PDB file of C-alpha atoms and ligand atoms in Angstrom:
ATOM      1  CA  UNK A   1     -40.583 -28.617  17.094  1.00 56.00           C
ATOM      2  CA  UNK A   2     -37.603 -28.474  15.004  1.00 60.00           C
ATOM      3  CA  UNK A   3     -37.265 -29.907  11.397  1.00 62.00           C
ATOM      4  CA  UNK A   4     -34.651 -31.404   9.940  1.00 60.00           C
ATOM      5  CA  UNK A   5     -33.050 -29.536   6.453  1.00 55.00           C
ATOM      6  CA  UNK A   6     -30.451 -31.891   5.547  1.00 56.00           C
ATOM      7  CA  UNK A   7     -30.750 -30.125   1.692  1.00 59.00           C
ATOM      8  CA  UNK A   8     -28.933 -26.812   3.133  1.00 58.00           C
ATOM      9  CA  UNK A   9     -26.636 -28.733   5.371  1.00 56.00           C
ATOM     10  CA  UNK A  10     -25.294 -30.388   2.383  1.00 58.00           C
ATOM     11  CA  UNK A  11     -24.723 -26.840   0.432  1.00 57.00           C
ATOM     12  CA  UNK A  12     -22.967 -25.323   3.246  1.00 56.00           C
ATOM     13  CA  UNK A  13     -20.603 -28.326   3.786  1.00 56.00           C
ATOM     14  CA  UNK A  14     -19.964 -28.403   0.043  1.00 56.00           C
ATOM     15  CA  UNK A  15     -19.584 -24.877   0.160  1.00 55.00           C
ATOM     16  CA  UNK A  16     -16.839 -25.208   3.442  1.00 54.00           C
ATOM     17  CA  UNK A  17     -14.873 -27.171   1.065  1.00 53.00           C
ATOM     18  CA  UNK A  18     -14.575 -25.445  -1.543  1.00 52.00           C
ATOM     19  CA  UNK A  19     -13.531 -22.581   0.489  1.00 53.00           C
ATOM     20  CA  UNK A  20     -10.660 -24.892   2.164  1.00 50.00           C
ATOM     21  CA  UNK A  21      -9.672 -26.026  -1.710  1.00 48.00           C
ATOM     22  CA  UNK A  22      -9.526 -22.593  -2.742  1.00 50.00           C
ATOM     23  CA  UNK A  23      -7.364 -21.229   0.167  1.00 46.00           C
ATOM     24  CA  UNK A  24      -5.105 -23.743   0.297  1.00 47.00           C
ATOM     25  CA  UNK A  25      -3.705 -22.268  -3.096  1.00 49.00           C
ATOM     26  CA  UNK A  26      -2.193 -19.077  -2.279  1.00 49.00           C
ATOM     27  CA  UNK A  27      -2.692 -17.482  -5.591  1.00 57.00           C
ATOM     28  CA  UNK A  28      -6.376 -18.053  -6.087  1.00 73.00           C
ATOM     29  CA  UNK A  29      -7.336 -16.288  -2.598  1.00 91.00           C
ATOM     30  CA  UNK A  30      -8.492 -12.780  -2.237  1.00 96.00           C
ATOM     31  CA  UNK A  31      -6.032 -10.280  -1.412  1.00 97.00           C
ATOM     32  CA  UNK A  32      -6.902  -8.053   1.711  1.00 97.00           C
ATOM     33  CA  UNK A  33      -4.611  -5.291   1.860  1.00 98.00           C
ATOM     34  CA  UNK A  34      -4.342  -2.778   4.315  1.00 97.00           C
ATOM     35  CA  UNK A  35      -2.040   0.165   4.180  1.00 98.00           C
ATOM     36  CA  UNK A  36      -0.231   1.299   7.239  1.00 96.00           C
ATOM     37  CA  UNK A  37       2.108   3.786   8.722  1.00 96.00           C
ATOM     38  CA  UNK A  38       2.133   6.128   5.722  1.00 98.00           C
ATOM     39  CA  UNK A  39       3.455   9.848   6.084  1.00 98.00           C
ATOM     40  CA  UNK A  40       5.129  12.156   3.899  1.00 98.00           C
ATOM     41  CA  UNK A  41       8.386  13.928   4.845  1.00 97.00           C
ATOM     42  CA  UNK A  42       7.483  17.698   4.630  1.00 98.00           C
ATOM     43  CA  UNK A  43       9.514  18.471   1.586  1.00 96.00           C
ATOM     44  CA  UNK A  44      12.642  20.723   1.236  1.00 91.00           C
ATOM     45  CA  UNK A  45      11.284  22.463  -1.941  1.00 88.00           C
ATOM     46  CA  UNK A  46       7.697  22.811  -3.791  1.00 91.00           C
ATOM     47  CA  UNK A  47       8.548  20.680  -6.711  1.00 92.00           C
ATOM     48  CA  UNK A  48       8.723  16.714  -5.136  1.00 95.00           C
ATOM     49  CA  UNK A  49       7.804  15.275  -1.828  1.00 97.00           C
ATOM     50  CA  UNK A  50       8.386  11.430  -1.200  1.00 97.00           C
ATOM     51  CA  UNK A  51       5.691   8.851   0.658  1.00 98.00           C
ATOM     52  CA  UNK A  52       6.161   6.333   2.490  1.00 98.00           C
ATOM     53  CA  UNK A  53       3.901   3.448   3.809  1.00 98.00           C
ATOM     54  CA  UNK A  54       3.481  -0.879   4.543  1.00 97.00           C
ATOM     55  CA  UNK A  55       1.189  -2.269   2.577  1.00 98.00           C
ATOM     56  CA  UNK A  56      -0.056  -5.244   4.981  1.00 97.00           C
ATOM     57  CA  UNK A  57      -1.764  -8.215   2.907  1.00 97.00           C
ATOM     58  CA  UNK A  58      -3.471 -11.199   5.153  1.00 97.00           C
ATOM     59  CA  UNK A  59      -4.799 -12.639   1.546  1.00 97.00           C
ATOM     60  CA  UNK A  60      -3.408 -14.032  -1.974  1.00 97.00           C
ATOM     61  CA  UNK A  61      -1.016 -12.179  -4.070  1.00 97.00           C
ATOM     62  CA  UNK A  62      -1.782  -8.747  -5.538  1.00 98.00           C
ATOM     63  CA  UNK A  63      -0.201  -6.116  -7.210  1.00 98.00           C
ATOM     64  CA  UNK A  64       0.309  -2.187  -6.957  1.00 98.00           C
ATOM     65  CA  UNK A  65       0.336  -0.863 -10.102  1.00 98.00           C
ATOM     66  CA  UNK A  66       0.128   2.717  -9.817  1.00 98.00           C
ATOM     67  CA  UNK A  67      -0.526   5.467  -7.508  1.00 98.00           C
ATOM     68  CA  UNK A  68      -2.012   9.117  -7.883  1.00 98.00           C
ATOM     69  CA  UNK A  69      -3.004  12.050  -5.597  1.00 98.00           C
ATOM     70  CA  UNK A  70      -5.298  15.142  -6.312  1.00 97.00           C
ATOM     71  CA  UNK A  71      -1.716  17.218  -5.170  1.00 97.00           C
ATOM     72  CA  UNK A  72       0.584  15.620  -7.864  1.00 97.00           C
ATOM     73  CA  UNK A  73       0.210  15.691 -11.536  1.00 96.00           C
ATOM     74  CA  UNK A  74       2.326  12.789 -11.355  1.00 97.00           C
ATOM     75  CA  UNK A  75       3.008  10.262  -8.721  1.00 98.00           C
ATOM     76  CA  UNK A  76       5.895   7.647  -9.149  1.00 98.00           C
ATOM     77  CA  UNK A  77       6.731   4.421  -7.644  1.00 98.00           C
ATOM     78  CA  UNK A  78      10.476   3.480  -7.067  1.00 97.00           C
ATOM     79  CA  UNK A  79      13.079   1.108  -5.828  1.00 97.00           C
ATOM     80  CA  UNK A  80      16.399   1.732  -4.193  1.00 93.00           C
ATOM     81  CA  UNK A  81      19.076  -1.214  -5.182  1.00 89.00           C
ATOM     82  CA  UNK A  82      22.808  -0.807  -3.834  1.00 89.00           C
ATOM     83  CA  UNK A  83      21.726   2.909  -3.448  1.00 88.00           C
ATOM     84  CA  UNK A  84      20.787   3.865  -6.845  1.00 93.00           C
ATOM     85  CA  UNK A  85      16.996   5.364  -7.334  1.00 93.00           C
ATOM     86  CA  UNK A  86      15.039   3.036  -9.950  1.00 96.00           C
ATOM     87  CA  UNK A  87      11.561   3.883 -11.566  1.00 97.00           C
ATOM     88  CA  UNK A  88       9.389   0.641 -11.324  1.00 97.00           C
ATOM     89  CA  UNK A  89       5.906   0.124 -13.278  1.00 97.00           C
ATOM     90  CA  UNK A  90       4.593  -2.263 -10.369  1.00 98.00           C
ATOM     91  CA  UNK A  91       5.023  -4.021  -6.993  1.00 98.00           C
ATOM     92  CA  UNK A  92       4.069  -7.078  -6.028  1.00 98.00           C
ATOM     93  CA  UNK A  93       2.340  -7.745  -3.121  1.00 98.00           C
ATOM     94  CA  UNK A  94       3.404 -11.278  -1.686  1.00 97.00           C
ATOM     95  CA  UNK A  95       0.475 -13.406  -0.300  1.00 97.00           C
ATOM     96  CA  UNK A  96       0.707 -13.242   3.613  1.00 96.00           C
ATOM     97  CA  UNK A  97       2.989 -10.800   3.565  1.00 97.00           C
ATOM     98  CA  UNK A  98       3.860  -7.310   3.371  1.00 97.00           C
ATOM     99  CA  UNK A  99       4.907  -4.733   0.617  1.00 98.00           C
ATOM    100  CA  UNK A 100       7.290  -1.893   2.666  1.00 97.00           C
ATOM    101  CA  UNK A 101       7.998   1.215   1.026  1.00 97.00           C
ATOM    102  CA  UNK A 102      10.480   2.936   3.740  1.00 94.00           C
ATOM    103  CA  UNK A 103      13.295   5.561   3.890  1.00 90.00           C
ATOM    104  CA  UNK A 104      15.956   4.225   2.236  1.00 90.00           C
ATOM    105  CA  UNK A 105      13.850   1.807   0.418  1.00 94.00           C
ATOM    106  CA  UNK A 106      10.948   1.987  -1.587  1.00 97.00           C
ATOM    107  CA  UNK A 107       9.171   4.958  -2.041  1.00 97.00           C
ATOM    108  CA  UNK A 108       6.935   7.435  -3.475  1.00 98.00           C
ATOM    109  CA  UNK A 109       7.667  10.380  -5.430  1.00 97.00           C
ATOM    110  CA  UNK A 110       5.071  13.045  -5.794  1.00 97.00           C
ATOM    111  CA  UNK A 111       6.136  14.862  -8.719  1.00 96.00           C
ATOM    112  CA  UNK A 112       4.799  18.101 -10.342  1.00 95.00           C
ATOM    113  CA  UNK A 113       3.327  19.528  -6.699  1.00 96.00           C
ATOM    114  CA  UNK A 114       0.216  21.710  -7.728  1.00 95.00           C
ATOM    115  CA  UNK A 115       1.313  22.636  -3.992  1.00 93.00           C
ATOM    116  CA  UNK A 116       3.922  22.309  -1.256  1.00 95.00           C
ATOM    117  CA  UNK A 117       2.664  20.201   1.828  1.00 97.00           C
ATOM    118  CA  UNK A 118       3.325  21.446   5.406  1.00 97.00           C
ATOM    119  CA  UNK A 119       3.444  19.557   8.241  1.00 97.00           C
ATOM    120  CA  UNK A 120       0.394  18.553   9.914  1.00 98.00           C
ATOM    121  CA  UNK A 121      -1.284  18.621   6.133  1.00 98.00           C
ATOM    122  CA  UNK A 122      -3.011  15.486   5.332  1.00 98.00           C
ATOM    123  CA  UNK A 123      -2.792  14.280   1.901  1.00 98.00           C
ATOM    124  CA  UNK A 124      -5.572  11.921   0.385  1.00 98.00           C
ATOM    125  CA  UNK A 125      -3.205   9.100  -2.030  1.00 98.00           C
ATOM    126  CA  UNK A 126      -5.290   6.418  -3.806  1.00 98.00           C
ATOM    127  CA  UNK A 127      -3.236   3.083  -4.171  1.00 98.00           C
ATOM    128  CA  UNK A 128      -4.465   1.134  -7.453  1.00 98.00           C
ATOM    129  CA  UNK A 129      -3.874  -2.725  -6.726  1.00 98.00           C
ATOM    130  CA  UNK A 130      -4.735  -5.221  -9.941  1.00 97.00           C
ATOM    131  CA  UNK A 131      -7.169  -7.263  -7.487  1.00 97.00           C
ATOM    132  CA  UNK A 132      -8.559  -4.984  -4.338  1.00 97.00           C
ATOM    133  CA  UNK A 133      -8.810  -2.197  -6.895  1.00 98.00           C
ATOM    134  CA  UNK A 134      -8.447   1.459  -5.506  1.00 98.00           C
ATOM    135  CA  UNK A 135      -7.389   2.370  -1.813  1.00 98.00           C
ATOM    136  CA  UNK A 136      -7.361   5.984  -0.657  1.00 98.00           C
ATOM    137  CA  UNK A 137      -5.166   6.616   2.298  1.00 98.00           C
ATOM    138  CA  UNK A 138      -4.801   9.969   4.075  1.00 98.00           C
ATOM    139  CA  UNK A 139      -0.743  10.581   4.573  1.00 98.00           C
ATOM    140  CA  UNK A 140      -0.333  12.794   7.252  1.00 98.00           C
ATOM    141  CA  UNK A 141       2.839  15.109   6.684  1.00 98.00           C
ATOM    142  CA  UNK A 142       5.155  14.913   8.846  1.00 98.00           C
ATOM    143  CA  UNK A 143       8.595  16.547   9.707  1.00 97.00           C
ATOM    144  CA  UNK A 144      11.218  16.460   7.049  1.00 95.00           C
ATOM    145  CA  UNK A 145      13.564  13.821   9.916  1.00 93.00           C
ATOM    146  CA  UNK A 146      10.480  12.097  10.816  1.00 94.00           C
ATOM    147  CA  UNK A 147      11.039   7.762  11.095  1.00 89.00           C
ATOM    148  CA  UNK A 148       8.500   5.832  11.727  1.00 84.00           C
ATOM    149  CA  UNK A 149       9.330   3.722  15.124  1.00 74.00           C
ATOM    150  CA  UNK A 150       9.773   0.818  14.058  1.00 57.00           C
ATOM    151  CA  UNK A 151      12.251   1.724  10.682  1.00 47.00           C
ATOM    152  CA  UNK A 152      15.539   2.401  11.607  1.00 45.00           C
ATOM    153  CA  UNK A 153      16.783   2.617   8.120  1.00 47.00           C
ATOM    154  CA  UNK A 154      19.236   5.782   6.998  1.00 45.00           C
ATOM    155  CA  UNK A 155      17.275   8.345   4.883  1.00 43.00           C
ATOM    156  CA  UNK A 156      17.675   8.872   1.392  1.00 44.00           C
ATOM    157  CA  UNK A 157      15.006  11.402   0.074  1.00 48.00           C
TER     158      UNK A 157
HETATM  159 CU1   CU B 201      12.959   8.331  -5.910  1.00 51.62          CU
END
């Protein structure tokens, strides 16, 4: 025989729209972040390799605010404007949208090697975002001409 438990109903539709409050303010909602397509170009010398990868966010807003790897003592993040190289402190990571680092573009620098990686290496690269925390991501390395597919973009490092 069933029972009726109107007490619950009345949590969980209270608690449906708080959800729908919540989300329809872009900046309060959780970030999910995914990273795809990331590689490294097997690098020309042992000193600096570059990374590449989309950060893919279905959620709010979030930010990537640094990056490291166990074969860098010093990974940097940087910007390419009218062809000049900048070092940036952060990226933002637009709500329902996507955060490309690509040849030509955006990119990682792997500085200070502790070693040179080949192709065919992977390399383990932990992403710190200011809201979905730390996400490690093996880069595969591929060849130094290697483009992703879908990036047509003219190489820069
Ligand atoms: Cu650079």
């Amino acid at each position: 025989m069933r029972r009726r438990t109107p007490a619950p109903a009345a949590m969980v539709l209270a608690l449906g729209l708080a959800l729908t409050a919540c989300g329809s303010d872009g900046s309060d909602a959780a970030p999910e972040v995914k990273v795809q397509g990331a590689f490294i170009p097997e690098p020309a010398s042992g000193s600096m390799a570059a990374g590449f990868f989309l950060v893919h966010n279905s959620g709010g807003a979030d930010t990537l605010s640094s990056v490291d790897s166990p074969i860098s003592g010093q990974v940097t993040l940087h910007s390419t404007e009218d062809g000049v190289m900048k070092e940036r402190s952060s990226f933002a990571v637009p709500a329902k949208g996507e955060l490309d680092f690509e040849r030509g573009g955006n990119h990682l620098m792997f500085e200070n090697l502790k070693h040179r990686p080949k192709q065919g290496d992977k390399v383990a690269v932990t992403l710190h975002f200011s809201k979905s925390g730390a996400v490690t991501v093996s880069f595969p390395v591929k060849a130094a001409t290697y483009h992703p597919a879908s990036h047509a973009s003219g190489a820069s490092h």
